């Protein structure tokens, strides 16, 4: 089934950070603190989880939002931007991708 993205459907923001393993813990701490203190209080935030690759060279921030509009609001908010810039300075490269949720499997 093919469907076009709708502005008010839940979306996932997946941000991948390439990082020097020596900076991985600092990046995780920053992202954790930012999510707890700022991001989770934004309208439309639903959940977030942080993942680290086994070689500690990739950190993935997987966040679910109620809509694309909520993601856009968060990205434009000065508090969120300041924290995301700090995270980008710790990482060698970042790649944020907004995805439309198509299928979810639960136990």
PDB file of N, CA and C in Angstrom:
ATOM      1  N   UNK A   1       0.838  -1.170   0.000  1.00  0.00           N
ATOM      2  CA  UNK A   1       0.000   0.000   0.000  1.00  0.00           C
ATOM      3  C   UNK A   1       0.889   1.241   0.000  1.00  0.00           C
ATOM      4  N   UNK A   2       0.635   2.154  -0.883  1.00  0.00           N
ATOM      5  CA  UNK A   2       1.401   3.385  -0.968  1.00  0.00           C
ATOM      6  C   UNK A   2       0.558   4.529  -0.442  1.00  0.00           C
ATOM      7  N   UNK A   3       1.177   5.358   0.388  1.00  0.00           N
ATOM      8  CA  UNK A   3       0.468   6.533   0.880  1.00  0.00           C
ATOM      9  C   UNK A   3       1.435   7.697   0.913  1.00  0.00           C
ATOM     10  N   UNK A   4       0.918   8.881   0.692  1.00  0.00           N
ATOM     11  CA  UNK A   4       1.770  10.054   0.752  1.00  0.00           C
ATOM     12  C   UNK A   4       1.881  10.511   2.199  1.00  0.00           C
ATOM     13  N   UNK A   5       3.014  11.135   2.558  1.00  0.00           N
ATOM     14  CA  UNK A   5       3.175  11.604   3.933  1.00  0.00           C
ATOM     15  C   UNK A   5       2.140  12.668   4.264  1.00  0.00           C
ATOM     16  N   UNK A   6       1.618  12.600   5.466  1.00  0.00           N
ATOM     17  CA  UNK A   6       0.676  13.606   5.927  1.00  0.00           C
ATOM     18  C   UNK A   6       1.314  14.364   7.076  1.00  0.00           C
ATOM     19  N   UNK A   7       1.056  15.636   7.134  1.00  0.00           N
ATOM     20  CA  UNK A   7       1.688  16.518   8.104  1.00  0.00           C
ATOM     21  C   UNK A   7       1.414  16.088   9.539  1.00  0.00           C
ATOM     22  N   UNK A   8       0.250  15.477   9.797  1.00  0.00           N
ATOM     23  CA  UNK A   8      -0.128  15.203  11.178  1.00  0.00           C
ATOM     24  C   UNK A   8      -0.066  13.725  11.558  1.00  0.00           C
ATOM     25  N   UNK A   9       0.622  12.919  10.787  1.00  0.00           N
ATOM     26  CA  UNK A   9       0.858  11.525  11.158  1.00  0.00           C
ATOM     27  C   UNK A   9       2.127  11.455  11.992  1.00  0.00           C
ATOM     28  N   UNK A  10       2.235  10.478  12.909  1.00  0.00           N
ATOM     29  CA  UNK A  10       3.479  10.345  13.659  1.00  0.00           C
ATOM     30  C   UNK A  10       4.662  10.119  12.712  1.00  0.00           C
ATOM     31  N   UNK A  11       5.797  10.689  13.086  1.00  0.00           N
ATOM     32  CA  UNK A  11       7.023  10.521  12.319  1.00  0.00           C
ATOM     33  C   UNK A  11       8.152  10.168  13.273  1.00  0.00           C
ATOM     34  N   UNK A  12       9.214   9.619  12.710  1.00  0.00           N
ATOM     35  CA  UNK A  12      10.399   9.302  13.483  1.00  0.00           C
ATOM     36  C   UNK A  12      11.553  10.148  12.976  1.00  0.00           C
ATOM     37  N   UNK A  13      12.243  10.797  13.894  1.00  0.00           N
ATOM     38  CA  UNK A  13      13.451  11.537  13.565  1.00  0.00           C
ATOM     39  C   UNK A  13      14.623  10.670  14.006  1.00  0.00           C
ATOM     40  N   UNK A  14      15.375  10.180  13.027  1.00  0.00           N
ATOM     41  CA  UNK A  14      16.529   9.337  13.314  1.00  0.00           C
ATOM     42  C   UNK A  14      17.778  10.149  13.004  1.00  0.00           C
ATOM     43  N   UNK A  15      18.550  10.448  14.032  1.00  0.00           N
ATOM     44  CA  UNK A  15      19.775  11.226  13.871  1.00  0.00           C
ATOM     45  C   UNK A  15      20.962  10.324  14.157  1.00  0.00           C
ATOM     46  N   UNK A  16      21.811  10.165  13.158  1.00  0.00           N
ATOM     47  CA  UNK A  16      23.011   9.341  13.294  1.00  0.00           C
ATOM     48  C   UNK A  16      24.214  10.260  13.421  1.00  0.00           C
ATOM     49  N   UNK A  17      24.997  10.025  14.452  1.00  0.00           N
ATOM     50  CA  UNK A  17      26.204  10.806  14.710  1.00  0.00           C
ATOM     51  C   UNK A  17      27.417   9.889  14.550  1.00  0.00           C
ATOM     52  N   UNK A  18      28.337  10.238  13.674  1.00  0.00           N
ATOM     53  CA  UNK A  18      29.626   9.557  13.599  1.00  0.00           C
ATOM     54  C   UNK A  18      30.521  10.266  14.600  1.00  0.00           C
ATOM     55  N   UNK A  19      31.166   9.486  15.466  1.00  0.00           N
ATOM     56  CA  UNK A  19      31.888  10.104  16.575  1.00  0.00           C
ATOM     57  C   UNK A  19      33.169   9.333  16.888  1.00  0.00           C
ATOM     58  N   UNK A  20      34.171  10.048  17.348  1.00  0.00           N
ATOM     59  CA  UNK A  20      35.390   9.430  17.857  1.00  0.00           C
ATOM     60  C   UNK A  20      34.988   8.663  19.117  1.00  0.00           C
ATOM     61  N   UNK A  21      35.348   7.390  19.222  1.00  0.00           N
ATOM     62  CA  UNK A  21      34.938   6.607  20.398  1.00  0.00           C
ATOM     63  C   UNK A  21      35.296   7.269  21.731  1.00  0.00           C
ATOM     64  N   UNK A  22      36.335   8.071  21.757  1.00  0.00           N
ATOM     65  CA  UNK A  22      36.711   8.761  22.992  1.00  0.00           C
ATOM     66  C   UNK A  22      35.685   9.826  23.387  1.00  0.00           C
ATOM     67  N   UNK A  23      34.847  10.255  22.438  1.00  0.00           N
ATOM     68  CA  UNK A  23      33.839  11.284  22.713  1.00  0.00           C
ATOM     69  C   UNK A  23      32.426  10.707  22.825  1.00  0.00           C
ATOM     70  N   UNK A  24      32.295   9.399  22.674  1.00  0.00           N
ATOM     71  CA  UNK A  24      30.972   8.782  22.671  1.00  0.00           C
ATOM     72  C   UNK A  24      30.208   9.045  23.964  1.00  0.00           C
ATOM     73  N   UNK A  25      30.844   8.834  25.105  1.00  0.00           N
ATOM     74  CA  UNK A  25      30.143   9.029  26.379  1.00  0.00           C
ATOM     75  C   UNK A  25      29.714  10.486  26.562  1.00  0.00           C
ATOM     76  N   UNK A  26      30.559  11.425  26.167  1.00  0.00           N
ATOM     77  CA  UNK A  26      30.204  12.837  26.279  1.00  0.00           C
ATOM     78  C   UNK A  26      29.006  13.161  25.388  1.00  0.00           C
ATOM     79  N   UNK A  27      28.964  12.590  24.186  1.00  0.00           N
ATOM     80  CA  UNK A  27      27.842  12.821  23.281  1.00  0.00           C
ATOM     81  C   UNK A  27      26.557  12.212  23.840  1.00  0.00           C
ATOM     82  N   UNK A  28      26.645  10.985  24.333  1.00  0.00           N
ATOM     83  CA  UNK A  28      25.467  10.339  24.932  1.00  0.00           C
ATOM     84  C   UNK A  28      24.962  11.161  26.117  1.00  0.00           C
ATOM     85  N   UNK A  29      25.872  11.598  26.980  1.00  0.00           N
ATOM     86  CA  UNK A  29      25.467  12.400  28.139  1.00  0.00           C
ATOM     87  C   UNK A  29      24.768  13.685  27.700  1.00  0.00           C
ATOM     88  N   UNK A  30      25.315  14.358  26.683  1.00  0.00           N
ATOM     89  CA  UNK A  30      24.710  15.593  26.185  1.00  0.00           C
ATOM     90  C   UNK A  30      23.326  15.333  25.601  1.00  0.00           C
ATOM     91  N   UNK A  31      23.200  14.311  24.762  1.00  0.00           N
ATOM     92  CA  UNK A  31      21.909  14.000  24.153  1.00  0.00           C
ATOM     93  C   UNK A  31      20.886  13.576  25.207  1.00  0.00           C
ATOM     94  N   UNK A  32      21.313  12.803  26.190  1.00  0.00           N
ATOM     95  CA  UNK A  32      20.426  12.369  27.270  1.00  0.00           C
ATOM     96  C   UNK A  32      19.935  13.574  28.068  1.00  0.00           C
ATOM     97  N   UNK A  33      20.846  14.433  28.451  1.00  0.00           N
ATOM     98  CA  UNK A  33      20.486  15.628  29.227  1.00  0.00           C
ATOM     99  C   UNK A  33      19.584  16.559  28.409  1.00  0.00           C
ATOM    100  N   UNK A  34      19.915  16.747  27.136  1.00  0.00           N
ATOM    101  CA  UNK A  34      19.106  17.603  26.273  1.00  0.00           C
ATOM    102  C   UNK A  34      17.691  17.065  26.128  1.00  0.00           C
ATOM    103  N   UNK A  35      17.573  15.765  25.927  1.00  0.00           N
ATOM    104  CA  UNK A  35      16.249  15.163  25.787  1.00  0.00           C
ATOM    105  C   UNK A  35      15.452  15.320  27.071  1.00  0.00           C
ATOM    106  N   UNK A  36      16.094  15.074  28.201  1.00  0.00           N
ATOM    107  CA  UNK A  36      15.397  15.153  29.478  1.00  0.00           C
ATOM    108  C   UNK A  36      15.002  16.582  29.839  1.00  0.00           C
ATOM    109  N   UNK A  37      15.900  17.533  29.618  1.00  0.00           N
ATOM    110  CA  UNK A  37      15.664  18.902  30.070  1.00  0.00           C
ATOM    111  C   UNK A  37      14.903  19.769  29.065  1.00  0.00           C
ATOM    112  N   UNK A  38      15.033  19.463  27.766  1.00  0.00           N
ATOM    113  CA  UNK A  38      14.464  20.357  26.752  1.00  0.00           C
ATOM    114  C   UNK A  38      13.493  19.638  25.819  1.00  0.00           C
ATOM    115  N   UNK A  39      13.995  18.637  25.108  1.00  0.00           N
ATOM    116  CA  UNK A  39      13.264  18.043  23.989  1.00  0.00           C
ATOM    117  C   UNK A  39      11.947  17.398  24.426  1.00  0.00           C
ATOM    118  N   UNK A  40      11.958  16.630  25.503  1.00  0.00           N
ATOM    119  CA  UNK A  40      10.740  15.907  25.881  1.00  0.00           C
ATOM    120  C   UNK A  40       9.606  16.823  26.325  1.00  0.00           C
ATOM    121  N   UNK A  41       9.914  18.090  26.555  1.00  0.00           N
ATOM    122  CA  UNK A  41       8.895  19.056  26.953  1.00  0.00           C
ATOM    123  C   UNK A  41       8.298  19.802  25.753  1.00  0.00           C
ATOM    124  N   UNK A  42       8.812  19.526  24.572  1.00  0.00           N
ATOM    125  CA  UNK A  42       8.320  20.187  23.360  1.00  0.00           C
ATOM    126  C   UNK A  42       6.975  19.577  22.956  1.00  0.00           C
ATOM    127  N   UNK A  43       6.084  20.395  22.391  1.00  0.00           N
ATOM    128  CA  UNK A  43       4.806  19.852  21.936  1.00  0.00           C
ATOM    129  C   UNK A  43       5.012  18.797  20.850  1.00  0.00           C
ATOM    130  N   UNK A  44       4.311  17.706  20.987  1.00  0.00           N
ATOM    131  CA  UNK A  44       4.366  16.644  19.987  1.00  0.00           C
ATOM    132  C   UNK A  44       5.410  15.573  20.237  1.00  0.00           C
ATOM    133  N   UNK A  45       6.268  15.748  21.231  1.00  0.00           N
ATOM    134  CA  UNK A  45       7.264  14.718  21.543  1.00  0.00           C
ATOM    135  C   UNK A  45       6.558  13.493  22.105  1.00  0.00           C
ATOM    136  N   UNK A  46       6.941  12.304  21.629  1.00  0.00           N
ATOM    137  CA  UNK A  46       6.338  11.068  22.136  1.00  0.00           C
ATOM    138  C   UNK A  46       7.356  10.201  22.873  1.00  0.00           C
ATOM    139  N   UNK A  47       8.519   9.946  22.253  1.00  0.00           N
ATOM    140  CA  UNK A  47       9.520   9.103  22.905  1.00  0.00           C
ATOM    141  C   UNK A  47      10.857   9.270  22.206  1.00  0.00           C
ATOM    142  N   UNK A  48      11.911   8.847  22.898  1.00  0.00           N
ATOM    143  CA  UNK A  48      13.243   8.861  22.300  1.00  0.00           C
ATOM    144  C   UNK A  48      14.085   7.772  22.933  1.00  0.00           C
ATOM    145  N   UNK A  49      14.991   7.235  22.150  1.00  0.00           N
ATOM    146  CA  UNK A  49      15.966   6.291  22.682  1.00  0.00           C
ATOM    147  C   UNK A  49      17.306   6.554  22.011  1.00  0.00           C
ATOM    148  N   UNK A  50      18.355   6.316  22.759  1.00  0.00           N
ATOM    149  CA  UNK A  50      19.713   6.511  22.260  1.00  0.00           C
ATOM    150  C   UNK A  50      20.374   5.150  22.104  1.00  0.00           C
ATOM    151  N   UNK A  51      21.072   4.991  20.997  1.00  0.00           N
ATOM    152  CA  UNK A  51      21.740   3.725  20.689  1.00  0.00           C
ATOM    153  C   UNK A  51      23.203   4.006  20.387  1.00  0.00           C
ATOM    154  N   UNK A  52      24.069   3.045  20.731  1.00  0.00           N
ATOM    155  CA  UNK A  52      25.499   3.157  20.447  1.00  0.00           C
ATOM    156  C   UNK A  52      25.936   1.887  19.734  1.00  0.00           C
ATOM    157  N   UNK A  53      26.663   2.050  18.637  1.00  0.00           N
ATOM    158  CA  UNK A  53      27.170   0.882  17.922  1.00  0.00           C
ATOM    159  C   UNK A  53      28.222   0.172  18.789  1.00  0.00           C
ATOM    160  N   UNK A  54      28.424  -1.085  18.517  1.00  0.00           N
ATOM    161  CA  UNK A  54      29.366  -1.863  19.320  1.00  0.00           C
ATOM    162  C   UNK A  54      30.781  -1.311  19.260  1.00  0.00           C
ATOM    163  N   UNK A  55      31.158  -0.690  18.146  1.00  0.00           N
ATOM    164  CA  UNK A  55      32.500  -0.117  18.046  1.00  0.00           C
ATOM    165  C   UNK A  55      32.566   1.315  18.591  1.00  0.00           C
ATOM    166  N   UNK A  56      31.425   1.824  19.074  1.00  0.00           N
ATOM    167  CA  UNK A  56      31.299   3.136  19.710  1.00  0.00           C
ATOM    168  C   UNK A  56      31.558   4.289  18.735  1.00  0.00           C
ATOM    169  N   UNK A  57      31.495   4.024  17.437  1.00  0.00           N
ATOM    170  CA  UNK A  57      31.736   5.058  16.429  1.00  0.00           C
ATOM    171  C   UNK A  57      30.451   5.685  15.891  1.00  0.00           C
ATOM    172  N   UNK A  58      29.308   5.124  16.263  1.00  0.00           N
ATOM    173  CA  UNK A  58      28.014   5.649  15.819  1.00  0.00           C
ATOM    174  C   UNK A  58      27.083   5.769  17.024  1.00  0.00           C
ATOM    175  N   UNK A  59      26.446   6.922  17.123  1.00  0.00           N
ATOM    176  CA  UNK A  59      25.399   7.136  18.119  1.00  0.00           C
ATOM    177  C   UNK A  59      24.135   7.455  17.334  1.00  0.00           C
ATOM    178  N   UNK A  60      23.058   6.782  17.661  1.00  0.00           N
ATOM    179  CA  UNK A  60      21.797   6.982  16.963  1.00  0.00           C
ATOM    180  C   UNK A  60      20.755   7.461  17.965  1.00  0.00           C
ATOM    181  N   UNK A  61      20.147   8.585  17.643  1.00  0.00           N
ATOM    182  CA  UNK A  61      19.061   9.149  18.443  1.00  0.00           C
ATOM    183  C   UNK A  61      17.777   8.879  17.663  1.00  0.00           C
ATOM    184  N   UNK A  62      16.906   8.065  18.224  1.00  0.00           N
ATOM    185  CA  UNK A  62      15.675   7.625  17.568  1.00  0.00           C
ATOM    186  C   UNK A  62      14.516   8.233  18.333  1.00  0.00           C
ATOM    187  N   UNK A  63      13.861   9.230  17.742  1.00  0.00           N
ATOM    188  CA  UNK A  63      12.789   9.951  18.440  1.00  0.00           C
ATOM    189  C   UNK A  63      11.495   9.905  17.634  1.00  0.00           C
ATOM    190  N   UNK A  64      10.399   9.634  18.324  1.00  0.00           N
ATOM    191  CA  UNK A  64       9.082   9.599  17.685  1.00  0.00           C
ATOM    192  C   UNK A  64       8.335  10.868  18.075  1.00  0.00           C
ATOM    193  N   UNK A  65       7.737  11.496  17.051  1.00  0.00           N
ATOM    194  CA  UNK A  65       6.999  12.748  17.209  1.00  0.00           C
ATOM    195  C   UNK A  65       5.600  12.585  16.653  1.00  0.00           C
ATOM    196  N   UNK A  66       4.649  13.340  17.158  1.00  0.00           N
ATOM    197  CA  UNK A  66       3.254  13.250  16.713  1.00  0.00           C
ATOM    198  C   UNK A  66       3.060  13.701  15.274  1.00  0.00           C
ATOM    199  N   UNK A  67       3.947  14.572  14.774  1.00  0.00           N
ATOM    200  CA  UNK A  67       3.786  15.075  13.407  1.00  0.00           C
ATOM    201  C   UNK A  67       5.091  15.684  12.905  1.00  0.00           C
ATOM    202  N   UNK A  68       5.147  15.877  11.609  1.00  0.00           N
ATOM    203  CA  UNK A  68       6.287  16.581  11.010  1.00  0.00           C
ATOM    204  C   UNK A  68       6.325  18.024  11.519  1.00  0.00           C
ATOM    205  N   UNK A  69       5.156  18.624  11.722  1.00  0.00           N
ATOM    206  CA  UNK A  69       5.107  19.989  12.255  1.00  0.00           C
ATOM    207  C   UNK A  69       5.787  20.083  13.615  1.00  0.00           C
ATOM    208  N   UNK A  70       5.601  19.065  14.454  1.00  0.00           N
ATOM    209  CA  UNK A  70       6.235  19.057  15.777  1.00  0.00           C
ATOM    210  C   UNK A  70       7.756  18.989  15.649  1.00  0.00           C
ATOM    211  N   UNK A  71       8.250  18.191  14.716  1.00  0.00           N
ATOM    212  CA  UNK A  71       9.700  18.112  14.474  1.00  0.00           C
ATOM    213  C   UNK A  71      10.219  19.466  14.011  1.00  0.00           C
ATOM    214  N   UNK A  72       9.514  20.087  13.085  1.00  0.00           N
ATOM    215  CA  UNK A  72       9.931  21.389  12.570  1.00  0.00           C
ATOM    216  C   UNK A  72       9.940  22.442  13.676  1.00  0.00           C
ATOM    217  N   UNK A  73       8.935  22.410  14.547  1.00  0.00           N
ATOM    218  CA  UNK A  73       8.878  23.336  15.677  1.00  0.00           C
ATOM    219  C   UNK A  73      10.094  23.149  16.581  1.00  0.00           C
ATOM    220  N   UNK A  74      10.386  21.888  16.924  1.00  0.00           N
ATOM    221  CA  UNK A  74      11.526  21.596  17.793  1.00  0.00           C
ATOM    222  C   UNK A  74      12.826  22.078  17.158  1.00  0.00           C
ATOM    223  N   UNK A  75      13.020  21.780  15.878  1.00  0.00           N
ATOM    224  CA  UNK A  75      14.263  22.166  15.197  1.00  0.00           C
ATOM    225  C   UNK A  75      14.451  23.678  15.149  1.00  0.00           C
ATOM    226  N   UNK A  76      13.361  24.424  15.116  1.00  0.00           N
ATOM    227  CA  UNK A  76      13.448  25.879  15.038  1.00  0.00           C
ATOM    228  C   UNK A  76      13.563  26.539  16.414  1.00  0.00           C
ATOM    229  N   UNK A  77      13.272  25.792  17.457  1.00  0.00           N
ATOM    230  CA  UNK A  77      13.282  26.358  18.809  1.00  0.00           C
ATOM    231  C   UNK A  77      14.728  26.648  19.231  1.00  0.00           C
ATOM    232  N   UNK A  78      14.997  27.861  19.744  1.00  0.00           N
ATOM    233  CA  UNK A  78      16.374  28.226  20.105  1.00  0.00           C
ATOM    234  C   UNK A  78      17.026  27.284  21.112  1.00  0.00           C
ATOM    235  N   UNK A  79      16.289  26.822  22.124  1.00  0.00           N
ATOM    236  CA  UNK A  79      16.882  25.922  23.124  1.00  0.00           C
ATOM    237  C   UNK A  79      17.326  24.614  22.487  1.00  0.00           C
ATOM    238  N   UNK A  80      16.493  24.050  21.639  1.00  0.00           N
ATOM    239  CA  UNK A  80      16.849  22.794  20.977  1.00  0.00           C
ATOM    240  C   UNK A  80      18.018  23.006  20.021  1.00  0.00           C
ATOM    241  N   UNK A  81      18.001  24.090  19.275  1.00  0.00           N
ATOM    242  CA  UNK A  81      19.083  24.376  18.323  1.00  0.00           C
ATOM    243  C   UNK A  81      20.419  24.494  19.031  1.00  0.00           C
ATOM    244  N   UNK A  82      20.449  25.184  20.159  1.00  0.00           N
ATOM    245  CA  UNK A  82      21.705  25.353  20.901  1.00  0.00           C
ATOM    246  C   UNK A  82      22.282  24.000  21.316  1.00  0.00           C
ATOM    247  N   UNK A  83      21.423  23.122  21.819  1.00  0.00           N
ATOM    248  CA  UNK A  83      21.887  21.803  22.258  1.00  0.00           C
ATOM    249  C   UNK A  83      22.316  20.942  21.072  1.00  0.00           C
ATOM    250  N   UNK A  84      21.575  21.022  19.977  1.00  0.00           N
ATOM    251  CA  UNK A  84      21.936  20.218  18.803  1.00  0.00           C
ATOM    252  C   UNK A  84      23.254  20.696  18.190  1.00  0.00           C
ATOM    253  N   UNK A  85      23.517  21.998  18.248  1.00  0.00           N
ATOM    254  CA  UNK A  85      24.802  22.495  17.765  1.00  0.00           C
ATOM    255  C   UNK A  85      25.944  21.972  18.625  1.00  0.00           C
ATOM    256  N   UNK A  86      25.725  21.889  19.924  1.00  0.00           N
ATOM    257  CA  UNK A  86      26.747  21.346  20.821  1.00  0.00           C
ATOM    258  C   UNK A  86      27.014  19.878  20.489  1.00  0.00           C
ATOM    259  N   UNK A  87      25.956  19.125  20.201  1.00  0.00           N
ATOM    260  CA  UNK A  87      26.118  17.713  19.826  1.00  0.00           C
ATOM    261  C   UNK A  87      26.878  17.594  18.510  1.00  0.00           C
ATOM    262  N   UNK A  88      26.559  18.453  17.557  1.00  0.00           N
ATOM    263  CA  UNK A  88      27.248  18.411  16.269  1.00  0.00           C
ATOM    264  C   UNK A  88      28.737  18.716  16.414  1.00  0.00           C
ATOM    265  N   UNK A  89      29.105  19.535  17.398  1.00  0.00           N
ATOM    266  CA  UNK A  89      30.518  19.844  17.626  1.00  0.00           C
ATOM    267  C   UNK A  89      31.275  18.648  18.211  1.00  0.00           C
ATOM    268  N   UNK A  90      30.590  17.806  18.945  1.00  0.00           N
ATOM    269  CA  UNK A  90      31.230  16.597  19.481  1.00  0.00           C
ATOM    270  C   UNK A  90      31.392  15.519  18.415  1.00  0.00           C
ATOM    271  N   UNK A  91      30.521  15.526  17.435  1.00  0.00           N
ATOM    272  CA  UNK A  91      30.521  14.479  16.408  1.00  0.00           C
ATOM    273  C   UNK A  91      31.383  14.885  15.214  1.00  0.00           C
ATOM    274  N   UNK A  92      31.855  13.872  14.489  1.00  0.00           N
ATOM    275  CA  UNK A  92      32.584  14.114  13.247  1.00  0.00           C
ATOM    276  C   UNK A  92      31.612  14.440  12.122  1.00  0.00           C
ATOM    277  N   UNK A  93      30.428  13.832  12.162  1.00  0.00           N
ATOM    278  CA  UNK A  93      29.395  14.056  11.145  1.00  0.00           C
ATOM    279  C   UNK A  93      28.046  13.692  11.741  1.00  0.00           C
ATOM    280  N   UNK A  94      27.002  14.339  11.253  1.00  0.00           N
ATOM    281  CA  UNK A  94      25.642  14.014  11.685  1.00  0.00           C
ATOM    282  C   UNK A  94      24.753  13.862  10.464  1.00  0.00           C
ATOM    283  N   UNK A  95      23.745  13.005  10.612  1.00  0.00           N
ATOM    284  CA  UNK A  95      22.789  12.826   9.532  1.00  0.00           C
ATOM    285  C   UNK A  95      21.394  12.626  10.132  1.00  0.00           C
ATOM    286  N   UNK A  96      20.591  13.700  10.212  1.00  0.00           N
ATOM    287  CA  UNK A  96      19.219  13.560  10.676  1.00  0.00           C
ATOM    288  C   UNK A  96      18.299  13.220   9.503  1.00  0.00           C
ATOM    289  N   UNK A  97      17.383  12.290   9.734  1.00  0.00           N
ATOM    290  CA  UNK A  97      16.429  11.881   8.707  1.00  0.00           C
ATOM    291  C   UNK A  97      15.055  11.777   9.355  1.00  0.00           C
ATOM    292  N   UNK A  98      14.065  12.448   8.752  1.00  0.00           N
ATOM    293  CA  UNK A  98      12.680  12.319   9.214  1.00  0.00           C
ATOM    294  C   UNK A  98      12.031  11.219   8.383  1.00  0.00           C
ATOM    295  N   UNK A  99      11.460  10.239   9.067  1.00  0.00           N
ATOM    296  CA  UNK A  99      10.857   9.085   8.399  1.00  0.00           C
ATOM    297  C   UNK A  99       9.377   8.979   8.752  1.00  0.00           C
ATOM    298  N   UNK A 100       8.595   8.563   7.777  1.00  0.00           N
ATOM    299  CA  UNK A 100       7.191   8.258   8.028  1.00  0.00           C
ATOM    300  C   UNK A 100       7.097   6.819   8.504  1.00  0.00           C
ATOM    301  N   UNK A 101       6.381   6.605   9.581  1.00  0.00           N
ATOM    302  CA  UNK A 101       6.225   5.265  10.133  1.00  0.00           C
ATOM    303  C   UNK A 101       5.248   4.504   9.241  1.00  0.00           C
ATOM    304  N   UNK A 102       5.692   3.395   8.704  1.00  0.00           N
ATOM    305  CA  UNK A 102       4.845   2.603   7.804  1.00  0.00           C
ATOM    306  C   UNK A 102       4.341   1.329   8.476  1.00  0.00           C
ATOM    307  N   UNK A 103       5.218   0.663   9.226  1.00  0.00           N
ATOM    308  CA  UNK A 103       4.837  -0.605   9.852  1.00  0.00           C
ATOM    309  C   UNK A 103       5.508  -0.663  11.222  1.00  0.00           C
ATOM    310  N   UNK A 104       4.765  -1.099  12.230  1.00  0.00           N
ATOM    311  CA  UNK A 104       5.300  -1.330  13.558  1.00  0.00           C
ATOM    312  C   UNK A 104       4.898  -2.728  13.994  1.00  0.00           C
ATOM    313  N   UNK A 105       5.831  -3.473  14.551  1.00  0.00           N
ATOM    314  CA  UNK A 105       5.542  -4.799  15.093  1.00  0.00           C
ATOM    315  C   UNK A 105       5.771  -4.762  16.601  1.00  0.00           C
ATOM    316  N   UNK A 106       4.826  -5.240  17.328  1.00  0.00           N
ATOM    317  CA  UNK A 106       4.963  -5.411  18.777  1.00  0.00           C
ATOM    318  C   UNK A 106       4.882  -6.885  19.086  1.00  0.00           C
ATOM    319  N   UNK A 107       5.296  -7.217  20.248  1.00  0.00           N
ATOM    320  CA  UNK A 107       5.287  -8.619  20.635  1.00  0.00           C
ATOM    321  C   UNK A 107       3.924  -9.186  20.653  1.00  0.00           C
TER     322      UNK A 107
END
